[in-house]
Amino acid sequence: MAAPPMMRMLAVIVPLASAKMSDFQVARFAEVQASAKAASAAAEPELLAVLDSGAFRAALAACCPAFAGESAASLLGTLVGEMGAAEICTGIPAGGGPDAPGSSWSTSMEDAELTEDLDDQWANRLRHNGSFAPSNASHSFSHWFAIQDDVEVGAYGLKPFATRGMPASLAEADERGSYALFNAVRSDACSPLYGNLTLVLEPEAVRPGLLVSAIDTGEWTALCNHTDASPAHGAVGDWHPYPHDCGAYDFSLGTLDHFSHLFLPNARYWAGPNATAEVVAAKLARTFRLLAEPWSAPIAGPELIHYWEAMPAMTLPLATSVRFAIASFPSLFGTDAGDELRSWCAARGWPLVWSLGLNTGREEQFFSIGYETALFNSSNRILDGTVSNASTLATPLPPTAALEIELAWADVLSVRATEPNVSNATWAAAWSNLAAATPPAARLAPVTKAAGCGPTCFAVDGTGACVCKTA
């Protein structure tokens, strides 16, 4: 067996900084906070009625018998509490792929290492001197930047640029934010469709400016607001496999404090057109199960796009805005980029978690995952003991946690050297070997509201104990 690689350490001193908001962003968030508070309160009677309906009760008895006897008010408390505790994730690429450094489409790990802030797409493209002009006037999505601008101004109410779809400066770009999502399905990869690396955001860092949509607004532009002349453009089976009900989305926004009014629009939108009350109730019961009983059921591919979208209307300093990182085991483990990631996380004090993720053998994205028929057992997270230690964790990991990571790293290096195209079966086997050798303290599950963990905690380990960062 080859000697374990030495992790390269970066001597980085990161100044602490709070999220930055412009006067416009502060005022806009105040507007949304007020409207969301009213809308959330107004939505609760109908939501309680659905939770108490025969259809929901039947679905709950089938999936979650432990909750079947609870009152509608208690069920609502669980639903709201667990959604409020759900991870808020933003996916970025690392070490290559379609959004590799220099492509200037999305901020990558390599881009982020050079800045103190988590850049949005606009700012990242400006830093790369990228163009916002259409590349092909005959194709509507070559105008994507104009479309994205319209969504951010129209749906989120953010400050318009002087020129539609073309910010002239970083100051203009900073009026927007980095897209994120609520991990309501408790996916172990958190945001597997938007990069091989997920940054899980600190809730309290984004709370003062987080705007929340019941669905993905970019997807809405494709499925509900397309400009293709063909009447069948939006038909299921024509170019996408996603049943949806455009009329169910009312553009109402929520915040981390007020969001009860988003549950039913999300359920109705993804239940599909002409869905019965029973279908909507079953969809809501499925959301309840995945939130209240994490990893109790495998996830279907299309469920990975049923998330709530989150838009932090603020500039997020990396130093204080990231809770921990989740990396793709097949994509990054045993690579130079993975080693760089370990150094980056160690330098910033972020716990690094490895996940087997979807492991389909392909780079899945929003419009491909719906065709995947396999179910995903989303229960694969391991804390990297070479990154997290006594200075970053309230309870240090046993020494074997770091040792097993390094041994597995050496094994994977050997596999990569001898197999140019490693199969997903090989990755599954390598993961299984690592998981079997990993001590329970480093085998993680998502933190839940019911676990009662403190504000610095980011996971629950294999013994049921809260895993927390140092204060």
Short mmCIF file of C-alpha atoms in Angstrom, two decimals:
data_model
loop_
_atom_site.label_atom_id
_atom_site.label_comp_id
_atom_site.label_asym_id
_atom_site.label_seq_id
_atom_site.Cartn_x
_atom_site.Cartn_y
_atom_site.Cartn_z
CA MET A 1 0.00 0.00 0.00
CA ALA A 2 1.29 3.47 -0.89
CA ALA A 3 2.12 5.85 1.92
CA PRO A 4 -0.77 8.18 2.86
CA PRO A 5 -0.44 11.61 1.24
CA MET A 6 0.49 14.54 3.39
CA MET A 7 -2.23 17.18 3.39
CA ARG A 8 -0.98 20.53 2.16
CA MET A 9 -1.74 23.25 4.69
CA LEU A 10 -2.49 26.82 3.70
CA ALA A 11 -1.28 29.55 6.00
CA VAL A 12 -4.35 31.73 5.67
CA ILE A 13 -5.52 34.29 8.16
CA VAL A 14 -9.18 35.03 7.53
CA PRO A 15 -10.62 38.19 9.04
CA LEU A 16 -14.09 37.82 10.46
CA ALA A 17 -16.76 39.82 8.71
CA SER A 18 -20.52 40.05 8.77
CA ALA A 19 -22.78 39.74 5.76
CA LYS A 20 -22.99 42.98 3.81
CA MET A 21 -26.30 44.45 2.66
CA SER A 22 -27.01 47.57 0.67
CA ASP A 23 -29.71 50.02 1.71
CA PHE A 24 -31.89 48.62 -1.08
CA GLN A 25 -31.43 45.04 0.15
CA VAL A 26 -32.20 46.00 3.73
CA ALA A 27 -35.40 47.75 2.65
CA ARG A 28 -36.42 44.90 0.34
CA PHE A 29 -35.92 42.30 3.04
CA ALA A 30 -38.00 44.34 5.48
CA GLU A 31 -40.82 44.38 2.92
CA VAL A 32 -40.66 40.62 2.42
CA GLN A 33 -40.39 39.95 6.15
CA ALA A 34 -43.59 41.92 6.78
CA SER A 35 -45.53 40.36 3.91
CA ALA A 36 -44.27 36.86 4.74
CA LYS A 37 -45.35 37.21 8.37
CA ALA A 38 -48.88 38.08 7.27
CA ALA A 39 -49.01 35.43 4.53
CA SER A 40 -47.67 32.72 6.83
CA ALA A 41 -50.29 33.45 9.46
CA ALA A 42 -53.04 33.61 6.84
CA ALA A 43 -52.01 30.25 5.37
CA GLU A 44 -52.04 28.29 8.60
CA PRO A 45 -55.81 27.54 8.80
CA GLU A 46 -55.81 25.88 5.37
CA LEU A 47 -52.55 24.10 6.11
CA LEU A 48 -53.96 22.78 9.40
CA ALA A 49 -57.04 21.56 7.55
CA VAL A 50 -54.89 19.60 5.09
CA LEU A 51 -52.81 18.15 7.92
CA ASP A 52 -56.04 17.00 9.58
CA SER A 53 -57.60 15.66 6.38
CA GLY A 54 -58.33 11.99 5.85
CA ALA A 55 -55.96 11.84 2.89
CA PHE A 56 -53.03 13.25 4.84
CA ARG A 57 -53.80 11.11 7.87
CA ALA A 58 -53.89 7.98 5.70
CA ALA A 59 -50.57 8.85 4.06
CA LEU A 60 -49.06 9.63 7.46
CA ALA A 61 -50.25 6.32 8.93
CA ALA A 62 -48.60 4.50 6.02
CA CYS A 63 -45.27 6.33 6.14
CA CYS A 64 -44.85 7.67 9.65
CA PRO A 65 -46.99 5.80 12.21
CA ALA A 66 -45.13 7.43 15.09
CA PHE A 67 -46.80 10.71 14.16
CA ALA A 68 -50.23 9.37 13.14
CA GLY A 69 -51.94 10.13 16.43
CA GLU A 70 -50.71 13.71 16.79
CA SER A 71 -52.94 16.75 16.43
CA ALA A 72 -52.80 18.93 13.33
CA ALA A 73 -51.23 21.70 15.41
CA SER A 74 -48.49 19.36 16.61
CA LEU A 75 -47.86 18.14 13.06
CA LEU A 76 -47.60 21.74 11.87
CA GLY A 77 -45.09 22.46 14.62
CA THR A 78 -42.97 19.53 13.48
CA LEU A 79 -43.24 20.51 9.82
CA VAL A 80 -42.26 24.12 10.48
CA GLY A 81 -39.58 23.24 13.01
CA GLU A 82 -37.84 20.70 10.80
CA MET A 83 -37.99 22.87 7.69
CA GLY A 84 -36.47 25.67 9.73
CA ALA A 85 -33.66 23.30 10.74
CA ALA A 86 -33.06 22.04 7.19
CA GLU A 87 -29.63 22.70 5.72
CA ILE A 88 -29.36 25.70 3.40
CA CYS A 89 -26.98 24.68 0.66
CA THR A 90 -25.24 26.20 -2.33
CA GLY A 91 -23.50 23.87 -4.76
CA ILE A 92 -20.31 24.87 -6.54
CA PRO A 93 -17.84 23.01 -8.80
CA ALA A 94 -14.32 22.08 -7.77
CA GLY A 95 -11.46 20.72 -9.80
CA GLY A 96 -13.07 20.71 -13.23
CA GLY A 97 -16.35 19.92 -14.93
CA PRO A 98 -18.69 22.12 -16.97
CA ASP A 99 -18.34 24.99 -14.50
CA ALA A 100 -14.57 24.67 -14.15
CA PRO A 101 -12.48 27.69 -13.14
CA GLY A 102 -12.27 30.14 -15.98
CA SER A 103 -15.63 29.17 -17.46
CA SER A 104 -17.04 32.16 -15.56
CA TRP A 105 -20.49 30.58 -15.28
CA SER A 106 -20.63 29.69 -11.59
CA THR A 107 -18.25 30.47 -8.75
CA SER A 108 -15.95 27.48 -8.25
CA MET A 109 -13.85 26.47 -5.26
CA GLU A 110 -10.82 27.80 -7.07
CA ASP A 111 -12.59 31.13 -7.66
CA ALA A 112 -13.78 31.36 -4.06
CA GLU A 113 -10.30 30.72 -2.67
CA LEU A 114 -9.21 34.01 -4.20
CA THR A 115 -11.97 36.14 -2.70
CA GLU A 116 -13.26 36.87 0.77
CA ASP A 117 -16.90 36.62 -0.38
CA LEU A 118 -19.11 33.96 -1.91
CA ASP A 119 -19.66 35.58 -5.30
CA ASP A 120 -22.94 35.28 -7.16
CA GLN A 121 -22.90 34.40 -10.87
CA TRP A 122 -22.90 38.04 -11.90
CA ALA A 123 -19.89 38.99 -9.79
CA ASN A 124 -17.99 35.86 -10.76
CA ARG A 125 -18.49 36.52 -14.46
CA LEU A 126 -17.35 40.11 -14.04
CA ARG A 127 -14.18 38.95 -12.26
CA HIS A 128 -13.47 36.70 -15.25
CA ASN A 129 -14.18 39.53 -17.72
CA GLY A 130 -16.94 37.34 -19.14
CA SER A 131 -19.56 38.60 -21.54
CA PHE A 132 -23.26 38.87 -20.72
CA ALA A 133 -24.23 39.30 -24.38
CA PRO A 134 -26.32 36.58 -26.10
CA SER A 135 -24.17 34.02 -27.87
CA ASN A 136 -26.83 32.89 -30.32
CA ALA A 137 -29.83 35.09 -31.05
CA SER A 138 -31.80 32.15 -32.48
CA HIS A 139 -31.93 30.33 -29.13
CA SER A 140 -33.88 31.79 -26.24
CA PHE A 141 -31.53 30.44 -23.59
CA SER A 142 -28.58 32.24 -25.08
CA HIS A 143 -30.36 35.20 -23.48
CA TRP A 144 -30.14 33.51 -20.09
CA PHE A 145 -28.63 36.47 -18.32
CA ALA A 146 -31.54 38.68 -19.32
CA ILE A 147 -33.94 35.96 -18.18
CA GLN A 148 -32.14 35.52 -14.86
CA ASP A 149 -32.15 39.28 -14.37
CA ASP A 150 -35.89 39.40 -15.02
CA VAL A 151 -36.49 36.69 -12.41
CA GLU A 152 -34.34 38.34 -9.77
CA VAL A 153 -36.01 41.70 -10.31
CA GLY A 154 -39.55 40.44 -10.96
CA ALA A 155 -39.82 37.50 -8.56
CA TYR A 156 -37.38 38.52 -5.83
CA GLY A 157 -37.76 42.29 -6.16
CA LEU A 158 -34.02 42.94 -6.23
CA LYS A 159 -32.50 46.13 -7.55
CA PRO A 160 -32.42 46.39 -11.37
CA PHE A 161 -29.16 46.85 -13.23
CA ALA A 162 -28.75 49.97 -15.31
CA THR A 163 -28.76 47.68 -18.37
CA ARG A 164 -30.95 44.57 -18.36
CA GLY A 165 -28.92 41.40 -17.88
CA MET A 166 -25.59 43.25 -17.85
CA PRO A 167 -24.20 44.51 -14.54
CA ALA A 168 -21.57 47.16 -15.18
CA SER A 169 -19.70 46.79 -11.90
CA LEU A 170 -19.24 44.62 -8.83
CA ALA A 171 -21.32 47.13 -6.91
CA GLU A 172 -24.27 46.39 -9.22
CA ALA A 173 -23.62 42.63 -9.09
CA ASP A 174 -23.51 42.68 -5.29
CA GLU A 175 -27.16 43.74 -5.26
CA ARG A 176 -27.93 40.10 -6.09
CA GLY A 177 -27.06 36.90 -4.26
CA SER A 178 -25.82 33.31 -4.61
CA TYR A 179 -28.61 30.82 -5.22
CA ALA A 180 -29.13 28.20 -2.53
CA LEU A 181 -31.75 25.64 -1.56
CA PHE A 182 -33.43 24.10 1.47
CA ASN A 183 -32.37 20.47 1.82
CA ALA A 184 -35.86 19.31 2.70
CA VAL A 185 -35.29 15.81 1.31
CA ARG A 186 -32.23 15.53 3.58
CA SER A 187 -30.00 14.53 0.66
CA ASP A 188 -26.60 13.43 1.94
CA ALA A 189 -24.96 15.49 -0.83
CA CYS A 190 -27.25 18.46 -0.01
CA SER A 191 -26.96 20.10 -3.45
CA PRO A 192 -25.76 17.36 -5.83
CA LEU A 193 -27.11 18.93 -9.03
CA TYR A 194 -25.09 22.15 -8.94
CA GLY A 195 -21.53 21.05 -8.30
CA ASN A 196 -19.40 18.38 -6.70
CA LEU A 197 -18.93 20.57 -3.63
CA THR A 198 -21.67 21.94 -1.39
CA LEU A 199 -21.22 24.79 1.06
CA VAL A 200 -23.79 24.55 3.84
CA LEU A 201 -24.57 28.07 5.01
CA GLU A 202 -24.83 29.32 8.57
CA PRO A 203 -28.55 30.05 9.18
CA GLU A 204 -27.87 33.05 11.40
CA ALA A 205 -25.50 34.54 8.85
CA VAL A 206 -28.13 34.52 6.10
CA ARG A 207 -31.22 35.13 8.24
CA PRO A 208 -31.11 38.97 7.91
CA GLY A 209 -31.45 38.83 4.13
CA LEU A 210 -32.64 35.37 3.02
CA LEU A 211 -35.55 35.42 0.56
CA VAL A 212 -37.28 32.08 0.04
CA SER A 213 -39.31 30.83 -2.93
CA ALA A 214 -41.59 27.78 -2.85
CA ILE A 215 -39.98 26.48 -6.08
CA ASP A 216 -36.88 26.98 -8.19
CA THR A 217 -37.43 30.23 -10.07
CA GLY A 218 -35.01 29.37 -12.88
CA GLU A 219 -36.93 26.17 -13.54
CA TRP A 220 -40.16 28.17 -13.59
CA THR A 221 -38.82 30.24 -16.48
CA ALA A 222 -38.27 27.06 -18.49
CA LEU A 223 -41.41 25.13 -17.56
CA CYS A 224 -43.88 27.99 -17.16
CA ASN A 225 -42.55 31.13 -18.82
CA HIS A 226 -40.86 29.77 -21.94
CA THR A 227 -40.72 31.73 -25.17
CA ASP A 228 -40.60 28.80 -27.59
CA ALA A 229 -43.35 29.09 -30.19
CA SER A 230 -44.29 25.40 -30.03
CA PRO A 231 -47.51 24.81 -28.04
CA ALA A 232 -46.03 21.53 -26.79
CA HIS A 233 -42.81 23.09 -25.51
CA GLY A 234 -43.83 22.72 -21.90
CA ALA A 235 -45.53 19.34 -22.27
CA VAL A 236 -44.23 16.52 -20.11
CA GLY A 237 -42.35 14.07 -22.30
CA ASP A 238 -41.54 16.63 -24.97
CA TRP A 239 -38.24 17.70 -23.42
CA HIS A 240 -38.56 17.15 -19.68
CA PRO A 241 -40.13 14.54 -17.38
CA TYR A 242 -41.54 16.84 -14.70
CA PRO A 243 -45.29 17.09 -14.05
CA HIS A 244 -46.01 20.51 -12.60
CA ASP A 245 -48.82 23.02 -12.18
CA CYS A 246 -47.73 26.52 -13.15
CA GLY A 247 -50.86 28.04 -11.67
CA ALA A 248 -49.95 26.80 -8.19
CA TYR A 249 -47.01 29.19 -7.89
CA ASP A 250 -48.08 32.63 -6.69
CA PHE A 251 -44.63 34.33 -6.36
CA SER A 252 -45.16 34.85 -2.65
CA LEU A 253 -41.83 34.88 -0.81
CA GLY A 254 -40.90 33.73 2.65
CA THR A 255 -38.01 34.24 5.06
CA LEU A 256 -36.32 32.04 7.64
CA ASP A 257 -38.76 33.44 10.20
CA HIS A 258 -42.01 33.13 8.24
CA PHE A 259 -42.64 30.43 5.63
CA SER A 260 -45.78 28.39 6.43
CA HIS A 261 -47.43 29.77 3.30
CA LEU A 262 -44.89 28.02 1.05
CA PHE A 263 -45.76 24.41 1.90
CA LEU A 264 -48.98 24.05 -0.08
CA PRO A 265 -47.84 25.98 -3.21
CA ASN A 266 -44.82 23.68 -3.40
CA ALA A 267 -46.93 20.54 -2.93
CA ARG A 268 -49.50 21.68 -5.49
CA TYR A 269 -46.93 22.78 -8.04
CA TRP A 270 -45.12 19.43 -8.02
CA ALA A 271 -48.29 17.35 -7.65
CA GLY A 272 -48.91 18.28 -11.28
CA PRO A 273 -51.82 19.74 -13.23
CA ASN A 274 -55.35 18.87 -12.12
CA ALA A 275 -54.03 17.05 -9.06
CA THR A 276 -56.65 15.95 -6.56
CA ALA A 277 -56.64 16.97 -2.93
CA GLU A 278 -55.52 13.44 -2.11
CA VAL A 279 -52.45 13.71 -4.36
CA VAL A 280 -51.50 17.07 -2.85
CA ALA A 281 -51.94 15.67 0.66
CA ALA A 282 -49.74 12.69 -0.21
CA LYS A 283 -47.07 15.03 -1.57
CA LEU A 284 -47.14 17.04 1.66
CA ALA A 285 -46.98 13.82 3.70
CA ARG A 286 -43.88 12.82 1.73
CA THR A 287 -42.27 16.16 2.56
CA PHE A 288 -43.20 15.63 6.21
CA ARG A 289 -41.58 12.20 6.29
CA LEU A 290 -38.30 13.27 4.71
CA LEU A 291 -38.06 16.18 7.13
CA ALA A 292 -39.23 14.47 10.32
CA GLU A 293 -37.57 11.10 9.74
CA PRO A 294 -34.32 11.79 7.85
CA TRP A 295 -32.94 8.92 5.78
CA SER A 296 -35.93 6.70 6.61
CA ALA A 297 -36.74 6.28 2.93
CA PRO A 298 -34.78 6.40 -0.34
CA ILE A 299 -35.14 9.50 -2.51
CA ALA A 300 -36.41 9.50 -6.09
CA GLY A 301 -34.45 11.54 -8.64
CA PRO A 302 -37.21 14.10 -9.37
CA GLU A 303 -37.59 14.80 -5.64
CA LEU A 304 -34.17 16.44 -5.72
CA ILE A 305 -35.64 19.36 -7.65
CA HIS A 306 -38.70 19.83 -5.42
CA TYR A 307 -36.75 22.08 -3.06
CA TRP A 308 -37.48 25.57 -1.86
CA GLU A 309 -35.10 28.02 -3.46
CA ALA A 310 -33.20 30.41 -1.21
CA MET A 311 -31.74 33.74 -2.31
CA PRO A 312 -29.53 35.53 0.22
CA ALA A 313 -30.03 39.18 -0.78
CA MET A 314 -26.64 40.04 0.61
CA THR A 315 -22.92 39.63 0.05
CA LEU A 316 -21.75 36.63 2.07
CA PRO A 317 -18.21 36.64 3.53
CA LEU A 318 -16.89 33.09 3.37
CA ALA A 319 -15.30 33.37 6.81
CA THR A 320 -18.59 33.63 8.68
CA SER A 321 -21.22 32.35 6.24
CA VAL A 322 -20.24 28.68 5.83
CA ARG A 323 -21.19 26.11 8.47
CA PHE A 324 -19.46 23.12 6.84
CA ALA A 325 -18.66 21.64 3.44
CA ILE A 326 -19.84 18.44 1.73
CA ALA A 327 -17.68 16.94 -1.02
CA SER A 328 -18.43 14.27 -3.61
CA PHE A 329 -16.50 11.10 -2.81
CA PRO A 330 -16.42 9.80 -6.42
CA SER A 331 -15.48 13.18 -7.86
CA LEU A 332 -12.95 14.60 -5.39
CA PHE A 333 -11.65 11.95 -2.98
CA GLY A 334 -8.05 11.07 -3.79
CA THR A 335 -7.53 13.98 -6.20
CA ASP A 336 -5.40 17.11 -6.20
CA ALA A 337 -8.61 19.15 -6.04
CA GLY A 338 -9.75 17.10 -3.06
CA ASP A 339 -6.45 17.70 -1.31
CA GLU A 340 -6.77 21.41 -2.03
CA LEU A 341 -10.30 21.30 -0.61
CA ARG A 342 -9.06 19.69 2.60
CA SER A 343 -6.48 22.43 2.98
CA TRP A 344 -9.05 25.15 2.26
CA CYS A 345 -11.48 23.79 4.83
CA ALA A 346 -8.76 23.35 7.44
CA ALA A 347 -7.53 26.91 6.93
CA ARG A 348 -11.03 28.31 7.41
CA GLY A 349 -12.09 26.04 10.24
CA TRP A 350 -14.87 24.34 8.26
CA PRO A 351 -15.67 20.70 8.96
CA LEU A 352 -15.40 18.67 5.74
CA VAL A 353 -17.90 15.90 5.13
CA TRP A 354 -17.57 13.30 2.36
CA SER A 355 -20.67 11.92 0.68
CA LEU A 356 -21.16 9.10 -1.79
CA GLY A 357 -23.94 11.21 -3.26
CA LEU A 358 -25.92 10.07 -6.28
CA ASN A 359 -23.07 7.96 -7.71
CA THR A 360 -24.77 7.40 -11.07
CA GLY A 361 -21.53 7.58 -13.02
CA ARG A 362 -22.66 10.82 -14.65
CA GLU A 363 -22.64 14.51 -13.79
CA GLU A 364 -26.32 14.91 -13.02
CA GLN A 365 -28.06 18.27 -13.28
CA PHE A 366 -31.56 19.67 -12.95
CA PHE A 367 -32.90 18.46 -16.30
CA SER A 368 -31.20 15.04 -16.25
CA ILE A 369 -32.05 13.75 -12.78
CA GLY A 370 -35.74 13.42 -13.62
CA TYR A 371 -34.97 10.60 -16.03
CA GLU A 372 -33.20 8.59 -13.33
CA THR A 373 -35.37 5.64 -12.29
CA ALA A 374 -33.17 4.36 -9.47
CA LEU A 375 -33.85 5.34 -5.88
CA PHE A 376 -31.07 6.88 -3.82
CA ASN A 377 -30.28 5.73 -0.29
CA SER A 378 -29.24 9.14 0.93
CA SER A 379 -27.50 8.02 4.10
CA ASN A 380 -23.81 8.31 3.36
CA ARG A 381 -21.80 10.98 5.18
CA ILE A 382 -18.37 10.67 6.78
CA LEU A 383 -16.57 13.45 8.62
CA ASP A 384 -12.98 13.96 7.45
CA GLY A 385 -10.85 13.48 10.55
CA THR A 386 -7.80 14.94 8.82
CA VAL A 387 -9.56 18.32 8.67
CA SER A 388 -11.61 18.45 11.86
CA ASN A 389 -9.73 18.17 15.14
CA ALA A 390 -9.70 19.44 18.71
CA SER A 391 -9.43 23.06 17.58
CA THR A 392 -12.55 22.91 15.40
CA LEU A 393 -14.81 20.34 17.12
CA ALA A 394 -16.30 20.62 20.60
CA THR A 395 -15.72 16.88 21.03
CA PRO A 396 -12.59 15.67 19.22
CA LEU A 397 -12.79 12.65 16.96
CA PRO A 398 -10.94 9.46 17.87
CA PRO A 399 -7.54 9.20 16.10
CA THR A 400 -8.81 6.32 13.98
CA ALA A 401 -11.12 8.72 12.11
CA ALA A 402 -8.18 10.52 10.50
CA LEU A 403 -6.23 7.31 10.00
CA GLU A 404 -9.04 5.61 8.08
CA ILE A 405 -9.46 8.64 5.82
CA GLU A 406 -5.75 8.59 4.98
CA LEU A 407 -5.72 4.84 4.36
CA ALA A 408 -8.75 5.13 2.11
CA TRP A 409 -7.16 8.11 0.35
CA ALA A 410 -4.10 6.01 -0.49
CA ASP A 411 -6.30 3.18 -1.77
CA VAL A 412 -8.29 5.55 -3.97
CA LEU A 413 -5.10 7.13 -5.32
CA SER A 414 -4.05 3.66 -6.43
CA VAL A 415 -7.43 2.98 -8.04
CA ARG A 416 -7.38 6.27 -9.92
CA ALA A 417 -3.85 5.55 -11.16
CA THR A 418 -4.81 2.16 -12.60
CA GLU A 419 -8.41 2.76 -13.73
CA PRO A 420 -8.92 5.85 -15.95
CA ASN A 421 -12.71 5.51 -15.72
CA VAL A 422 -13.65 4.22 -12.30
CA SER A 423 -17.10 2.62 -12.27
CA ASN A 424 -19.82 3.63 -9.86
CA ALA A 425 -19.77 0.05 -8.53
CA THR A 426 -16.11 0.51 -7.60
CA TRP A 427 -16.94 3.79 -5.89
CA ALA A 428 -19.75 2.15 -3.95
CA ALA A 429 -17.39 -0.61 -2.80
CA ALA A 430 -14.67 1.87 -1.80
CA TRP A 431 -17.23 3.87 0.15
CA SER A 432 -18.54 0.76 1.86
CA ASN A 433 -15.03 -0.17 2.96
CA LEU A 434 -14.40 3.31 4.37
CA ALA A 435 -17.76 3.43 6.12
CA ALA A 436 -17.17 0.04 7.74
CA ALA A 437 -13.80 1.20 9.10
CA THR A 438 -14.96 4.65 10.21
CA PRO A 439 -15.75 5.05 13.94
CA PRO A 440 -19.37 5.96 14.76
CA ALA A 441 -18.30 9.45 15.88
CA ALA A 442 -17.38 10.29 12.26
CA ARG A 443 -20.43 8.71 10.59
CA LEU A 444 -22.90 11.56 10.32
CA ALA A 445 -26.58 12.23 9.75
CA PRO A 446 -28.26 15.65 9.34
CA VAL A 447 -29.00 17.60 12.48
CA THR A 448 -32.73 17.92 13.17
CA LYS A 449 -34.90 20.13 15.32
CA ALA A 450 -36.00 17.08 17.29
CA ALA A 451 -32.39 16.24 18.17
CA GLY A 452 -32.23 19.37 20.32
CA CYS A 453 -28.67 20.23 19.33
CA GLY A 454 -27.18 23.66 19.98
CA PRO A 455 -26.58 26.45 17.44
CA THR A 456 -23.00 25.39 16.71
CA CYS A 457 -23.98 21.80 15.88
CA PHE A 458 -24.07 20.63 12.27
CA ALA A 459 -24.75 16.89 12.48
CA VAL A 460 -25.73 13.91 14.58
CA ASP A 461 -23.21 11.05 14.74
CA GLY A 462 -23.63 7.29 14.63
CA THR A 463 -24.26 7.15 18.38
CA GLY A 464 -26.99 9.81 18.25
CA ALA A 465 -24.79 12.51 19.78
CA CYS A 466 -24.76 16.07 18.44
CA VAL A 467 -21.60 16.99 16.51
CA CYS A 468 -20.73 20.61 17.16
CA LYS A 469 -18.07 23.13 16.24
CA THR A 470 -16.16 25.00 18.90
CA ALA A 471 -17.85 28.24 19.87
#
